[in-house]
C-alpha positions as semicolon CSV with decimal commas, in nm:
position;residue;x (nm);y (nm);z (nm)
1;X;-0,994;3,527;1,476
2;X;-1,247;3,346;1,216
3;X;-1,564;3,468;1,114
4;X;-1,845;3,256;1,281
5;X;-1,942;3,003;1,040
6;X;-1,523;2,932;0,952
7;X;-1,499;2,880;1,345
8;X;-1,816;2,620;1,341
9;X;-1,643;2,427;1,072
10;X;-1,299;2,443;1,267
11;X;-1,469;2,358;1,601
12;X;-1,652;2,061;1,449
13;X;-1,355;1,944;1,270
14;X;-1,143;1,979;1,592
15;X;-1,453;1,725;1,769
16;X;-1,379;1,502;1,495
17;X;-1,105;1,402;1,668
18;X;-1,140;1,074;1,868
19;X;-1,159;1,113;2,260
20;X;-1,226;1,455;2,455
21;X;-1,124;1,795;2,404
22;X;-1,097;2,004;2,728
23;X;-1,289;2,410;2,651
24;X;-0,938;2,526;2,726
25;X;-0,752;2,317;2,433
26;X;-1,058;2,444;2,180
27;X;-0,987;2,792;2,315
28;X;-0,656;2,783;2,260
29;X;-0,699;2,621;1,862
30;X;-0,994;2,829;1,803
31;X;-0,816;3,186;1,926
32;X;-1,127;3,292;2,115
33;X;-1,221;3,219;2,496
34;X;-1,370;2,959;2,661
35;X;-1,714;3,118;2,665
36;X;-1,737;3,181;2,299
37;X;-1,662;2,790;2,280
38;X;-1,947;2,745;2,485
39;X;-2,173;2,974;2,282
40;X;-2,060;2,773;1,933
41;X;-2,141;2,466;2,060
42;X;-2,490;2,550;2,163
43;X;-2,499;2,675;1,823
44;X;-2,394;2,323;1,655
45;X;-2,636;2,184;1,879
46;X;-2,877;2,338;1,721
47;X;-2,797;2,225;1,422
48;X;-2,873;1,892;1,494
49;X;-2,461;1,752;1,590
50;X;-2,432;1,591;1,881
51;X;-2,222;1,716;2,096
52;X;-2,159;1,568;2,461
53;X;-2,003;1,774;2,791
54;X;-1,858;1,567;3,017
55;X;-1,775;1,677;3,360
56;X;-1,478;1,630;3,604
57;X;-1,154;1,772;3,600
58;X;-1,053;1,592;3,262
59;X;-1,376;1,679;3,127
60;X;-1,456;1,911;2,807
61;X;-1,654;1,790;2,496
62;X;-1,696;1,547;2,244
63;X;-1,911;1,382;1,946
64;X;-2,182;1,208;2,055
65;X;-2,278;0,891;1,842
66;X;-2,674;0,995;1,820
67;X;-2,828;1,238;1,609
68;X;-2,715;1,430;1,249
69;X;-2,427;1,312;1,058
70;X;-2,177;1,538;1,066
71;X;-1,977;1,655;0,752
72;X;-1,642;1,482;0,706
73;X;-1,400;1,746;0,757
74;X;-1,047;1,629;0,578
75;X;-0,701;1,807;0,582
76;X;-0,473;1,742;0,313
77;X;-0,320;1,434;0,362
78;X;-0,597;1,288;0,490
79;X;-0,795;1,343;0,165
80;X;-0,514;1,206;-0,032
81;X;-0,488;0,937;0,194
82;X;-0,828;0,828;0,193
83;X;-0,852;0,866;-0,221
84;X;-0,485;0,565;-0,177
85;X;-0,741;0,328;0,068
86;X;-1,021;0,339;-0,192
87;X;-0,800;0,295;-0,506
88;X;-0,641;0,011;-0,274
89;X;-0,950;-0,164;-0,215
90;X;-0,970;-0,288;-0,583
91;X;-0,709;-0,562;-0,490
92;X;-0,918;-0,674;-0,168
93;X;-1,123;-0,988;-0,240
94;X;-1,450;-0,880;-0,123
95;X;-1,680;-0,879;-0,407
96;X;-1,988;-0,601;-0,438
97;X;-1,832;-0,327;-0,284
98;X;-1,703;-0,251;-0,635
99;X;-1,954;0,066;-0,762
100;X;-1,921;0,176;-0,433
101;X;-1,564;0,255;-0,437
102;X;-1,586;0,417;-0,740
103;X;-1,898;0,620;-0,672
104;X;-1,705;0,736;-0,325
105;X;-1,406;0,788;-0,526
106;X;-1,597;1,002;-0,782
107;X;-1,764;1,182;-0,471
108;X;-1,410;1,296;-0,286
109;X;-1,270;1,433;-0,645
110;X;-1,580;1,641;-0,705
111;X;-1,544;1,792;-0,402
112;X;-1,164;1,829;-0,363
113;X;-1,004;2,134;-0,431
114;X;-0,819;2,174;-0,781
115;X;-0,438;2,092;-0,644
116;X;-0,536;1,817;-0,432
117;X;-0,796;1,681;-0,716
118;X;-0,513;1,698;-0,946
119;X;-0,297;1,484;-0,737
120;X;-0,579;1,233;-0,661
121;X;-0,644;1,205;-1,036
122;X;-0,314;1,136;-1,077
123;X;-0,334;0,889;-0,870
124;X;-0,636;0,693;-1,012
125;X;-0,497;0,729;-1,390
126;X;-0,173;0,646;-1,303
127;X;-0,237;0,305;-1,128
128;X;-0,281;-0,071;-1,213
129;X;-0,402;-0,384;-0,972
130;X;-0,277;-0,713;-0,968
131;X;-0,433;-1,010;-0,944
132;X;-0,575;-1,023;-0,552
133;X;-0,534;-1,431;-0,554
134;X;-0,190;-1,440;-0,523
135;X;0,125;-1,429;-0,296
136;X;0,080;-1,407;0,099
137;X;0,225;-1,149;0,355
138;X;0,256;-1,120;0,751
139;X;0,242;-0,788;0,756
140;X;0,162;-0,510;0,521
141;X;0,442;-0,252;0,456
142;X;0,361;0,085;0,539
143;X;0,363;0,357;0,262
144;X;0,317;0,758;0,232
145;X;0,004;0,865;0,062
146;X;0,202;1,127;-0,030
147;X;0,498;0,981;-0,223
148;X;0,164;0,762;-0,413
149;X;0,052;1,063;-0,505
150;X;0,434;1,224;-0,596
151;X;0,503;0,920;-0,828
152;X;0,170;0,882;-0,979
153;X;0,226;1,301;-1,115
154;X;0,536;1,206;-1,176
155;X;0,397;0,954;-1,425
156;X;0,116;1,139;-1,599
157;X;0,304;1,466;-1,676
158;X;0,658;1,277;-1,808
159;X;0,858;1,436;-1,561
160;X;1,180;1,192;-1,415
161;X;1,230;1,107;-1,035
162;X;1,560;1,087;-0,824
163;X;1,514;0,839;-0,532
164;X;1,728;0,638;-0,296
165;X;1,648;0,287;-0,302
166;X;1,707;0,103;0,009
167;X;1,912;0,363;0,121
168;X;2,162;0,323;-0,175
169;X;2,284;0,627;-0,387
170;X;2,015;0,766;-0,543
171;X;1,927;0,677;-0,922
172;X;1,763;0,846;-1,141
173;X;1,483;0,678;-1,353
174;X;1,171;0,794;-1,614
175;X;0,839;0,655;-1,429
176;X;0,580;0,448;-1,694
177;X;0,319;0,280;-1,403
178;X;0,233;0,258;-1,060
179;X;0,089;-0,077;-1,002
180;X;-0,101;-0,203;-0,690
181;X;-0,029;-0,559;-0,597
182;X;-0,092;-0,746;-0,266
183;X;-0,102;-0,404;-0,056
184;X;0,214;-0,363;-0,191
185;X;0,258;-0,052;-0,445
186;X;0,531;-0,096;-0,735
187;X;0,671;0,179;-0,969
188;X;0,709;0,074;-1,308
189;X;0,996;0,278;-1,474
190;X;1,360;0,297;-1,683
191;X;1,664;0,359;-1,510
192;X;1,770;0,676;-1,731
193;X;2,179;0,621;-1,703
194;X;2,148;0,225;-1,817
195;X;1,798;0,243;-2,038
196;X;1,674;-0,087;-1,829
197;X;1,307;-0,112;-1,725
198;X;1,294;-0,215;-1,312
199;X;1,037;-0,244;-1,116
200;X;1,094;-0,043;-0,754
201;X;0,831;-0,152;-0,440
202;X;0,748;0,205;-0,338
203;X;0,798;0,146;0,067
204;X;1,173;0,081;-0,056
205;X;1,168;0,505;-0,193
206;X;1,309;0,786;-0,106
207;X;1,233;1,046;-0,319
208;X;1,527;1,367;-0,353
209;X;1,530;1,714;-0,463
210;X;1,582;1,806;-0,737
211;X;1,429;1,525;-0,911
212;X;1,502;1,421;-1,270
213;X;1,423;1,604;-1,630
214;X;1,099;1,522;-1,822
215;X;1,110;1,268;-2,098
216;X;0,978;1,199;-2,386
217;X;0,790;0,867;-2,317
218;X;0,862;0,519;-2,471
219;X;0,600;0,284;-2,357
220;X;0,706;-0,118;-2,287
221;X;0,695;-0,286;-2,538
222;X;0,346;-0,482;-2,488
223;X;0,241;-0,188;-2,255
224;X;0,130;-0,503;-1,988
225;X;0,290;-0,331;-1,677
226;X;0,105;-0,509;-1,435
227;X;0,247;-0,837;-1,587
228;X;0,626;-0,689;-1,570
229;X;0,583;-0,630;-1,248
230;X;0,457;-0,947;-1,145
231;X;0,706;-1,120;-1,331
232;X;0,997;-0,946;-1,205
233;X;0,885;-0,971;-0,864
234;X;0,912;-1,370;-0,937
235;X;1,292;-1,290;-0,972
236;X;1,354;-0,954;-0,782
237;X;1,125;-0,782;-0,564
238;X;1,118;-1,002;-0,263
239;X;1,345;-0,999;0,021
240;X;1,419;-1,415;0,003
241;X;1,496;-1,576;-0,313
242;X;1,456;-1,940;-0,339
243;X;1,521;-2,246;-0,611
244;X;1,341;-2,536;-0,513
245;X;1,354;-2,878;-0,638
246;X;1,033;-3,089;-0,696
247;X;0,957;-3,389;-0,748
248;X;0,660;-3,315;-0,964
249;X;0,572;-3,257;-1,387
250;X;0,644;-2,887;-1,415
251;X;0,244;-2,884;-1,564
252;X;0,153;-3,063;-1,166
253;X;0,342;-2,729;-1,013
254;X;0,226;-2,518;-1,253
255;X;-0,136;-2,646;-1,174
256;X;-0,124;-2,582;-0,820
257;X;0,013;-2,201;-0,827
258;X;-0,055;-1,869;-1,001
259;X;0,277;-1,853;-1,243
260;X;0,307;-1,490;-1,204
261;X;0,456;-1,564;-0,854
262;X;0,680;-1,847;-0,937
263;X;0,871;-1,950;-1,243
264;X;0,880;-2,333;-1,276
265;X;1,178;-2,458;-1,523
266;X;1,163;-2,848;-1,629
267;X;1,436;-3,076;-1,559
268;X;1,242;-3,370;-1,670
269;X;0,922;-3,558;-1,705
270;X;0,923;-3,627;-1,342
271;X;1,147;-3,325;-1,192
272;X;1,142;-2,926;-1,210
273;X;1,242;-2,655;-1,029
274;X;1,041;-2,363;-0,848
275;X;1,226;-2,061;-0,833
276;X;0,983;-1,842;-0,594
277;X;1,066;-1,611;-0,310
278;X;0,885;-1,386;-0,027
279;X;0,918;-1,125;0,252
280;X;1,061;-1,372;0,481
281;X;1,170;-1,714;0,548
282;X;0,892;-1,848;0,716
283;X;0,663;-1,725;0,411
284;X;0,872;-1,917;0,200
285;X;0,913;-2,255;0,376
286;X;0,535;-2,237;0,443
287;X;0,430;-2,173;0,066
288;X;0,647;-2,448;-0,058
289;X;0,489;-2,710;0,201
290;X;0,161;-2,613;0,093
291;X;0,201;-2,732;-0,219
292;X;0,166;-3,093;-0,179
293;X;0,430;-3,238;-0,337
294;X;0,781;-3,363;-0,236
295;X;1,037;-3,074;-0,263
296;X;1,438;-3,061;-0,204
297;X;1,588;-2,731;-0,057
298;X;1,976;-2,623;-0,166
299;X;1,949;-2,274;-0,136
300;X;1,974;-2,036;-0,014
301;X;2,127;-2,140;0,301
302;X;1,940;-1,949;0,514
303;X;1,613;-2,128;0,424
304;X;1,790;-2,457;0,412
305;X;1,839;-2,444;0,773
306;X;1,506;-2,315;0,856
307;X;1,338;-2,590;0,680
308;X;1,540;-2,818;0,928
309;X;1,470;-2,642;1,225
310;X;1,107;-2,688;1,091
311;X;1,126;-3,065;1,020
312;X;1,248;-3,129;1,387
313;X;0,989;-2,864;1,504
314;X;0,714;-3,094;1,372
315;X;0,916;-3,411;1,414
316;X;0,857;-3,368;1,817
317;X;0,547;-3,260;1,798
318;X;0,393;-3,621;1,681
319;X;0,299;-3,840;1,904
320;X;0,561;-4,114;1,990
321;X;0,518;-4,459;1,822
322;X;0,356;-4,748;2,066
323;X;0,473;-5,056;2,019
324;X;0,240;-5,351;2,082
């Protein structure tokens, strides 16, 4: 059984929890009866938390929404996890919640305990952001806060990784940089059997045990890995490739979109050629008719025929001509 004030803590972190928690459940958690719940939450009423009893047979307690603030009560992960969402929001757009961030950041690490500080300062040294005016996505890929925090160690102390990358055999590589991009999160690192520097989206890993040997590090050369990654992801890191033909100056293309997500190649004064990608076909054929400028599809065939089925899509939806 916990001492009093340990059990106070526990209760209030189990009330923390959104909807209501019957005295039996707490009982049960807490290793004590039903009437020593009781008594405890007198006593946290006291100290100014709001707690609510409801009645009826799926009644019990819960956190009122009036009164003192309670203290944040955080398991592992959930630290860890929160310390990902703040070093995330430095690629959201909304400006003046900058200090903020980093005063909350700086808050959580001073009072996280030392192996789950050391994890979370991983984290922070260990990443970059990309540009936040770029690229577009349906739906954000979901990603362990713990792997974030694996890799970014993984990073700062040298050490290599072993990982299967969607679901192939696993590879072994020496990690340089995580870098945060579009709520997307990238490892920057060198595949250690062929020396070649990739770029790996993280939602694609699966770490294994045993991992890889430490190295000694050799930094890219021009140590921009924020740029590597967005240039490779140009070429690599998207699930639809594309090569599209426009009927534009390659300086009108380049004019109208961020060249670290496209790479434009001239075939004339009046002709280039996009080659861009995305997460999905409709990303793509939408992207490419928002530029403004008369394009040609080829490949691949996949998007070809989606454009089609796009161009009839719109096709019947105008009105149809009167003749007068």
């Amino acid at each position: 059984m916990l001492e009093t004030s340990a059990r106070l803590l526990a209760l209030l972190a189990l009330l923390q929890t959104p909807g209501i928690r019957s005295g039996a459940d707490l009982a049960g958690r807490l290793d004590v009866g039903e009437r020593t719940v009781r008594k405890d939450v007198e006593r946290l009423r006291e100290l100014g938390y709001p707690i609510d009893t409801v009645r009826g047979p799926a009644g019990g307690y819960r956190l009122g929404d009036h009164g003192k603030l309670p203290p944040l009560l955080l398991d592992d992960d959930e630290a860890v996890a929160i310390a990902v969402g703040l070093q995330a929001a430095a690629t959201t757009a909304v400006r003046g919640v900058e200090d903020a961030r980093v005063h909350a950041l700086a808050k959580l690490e001073h009072v996280l305990p030392a192996r789950l500080r050391r994890r979370v300062r991983a984290l922070h040294e260990s990443t970059s952001t990309g540009p936040a005016n770029t690229g577009t996505n349906v739906e954000d890929p979901p990603v362990d806060a713990d792997l974030l925090a694996d890799l970014a160690l993984a990073v700062r102390d040298h050490i290599g990784i072993r990982f299967s990358y969607r679901d192939a055999d696993p590879i072994e590589v020496e990690p340089y940089r995580l870098v945060s991009w579009q709520q997307r999160w990238y490892l920057v690192g060198r595949e250690r059997r062929t020396r070649e520097w990739r770029t790996f989206r993280a939602d694609w890993m699966r770490l294994r045990i045993p991992g890889g040997a430490p190295f000694r590090p050799e930094p890219l050369e021009g140590g921009d890995y924020t740029a590597f990654v967005l240039r490779d992801v140009a070429f690599t890191g998207w699930a639809v490739h594309a090569r599209i033909a426009v009927d534009a100056p390659a300086a009108d293309v380049l004019a109208r979109i961020n060249p670290t997500v496209g790479v434009v190649e001239t075939v004339d004064e009046n002709r280039c050629v996009l080659v861009t990608g995305g997460d999905s076909l409709e990303i793509v054929a939408v992207w490419i008719g928002m530029l403004g400028l008369d394009f040609h599809v080829a490949e691949p065939p996949e998007l070809v025929e989606h454009v089609r089925a796009l161009a009839e899509r719109y096709a019947r939806a105008l009105p149809d001509t009167v003749t007068v």
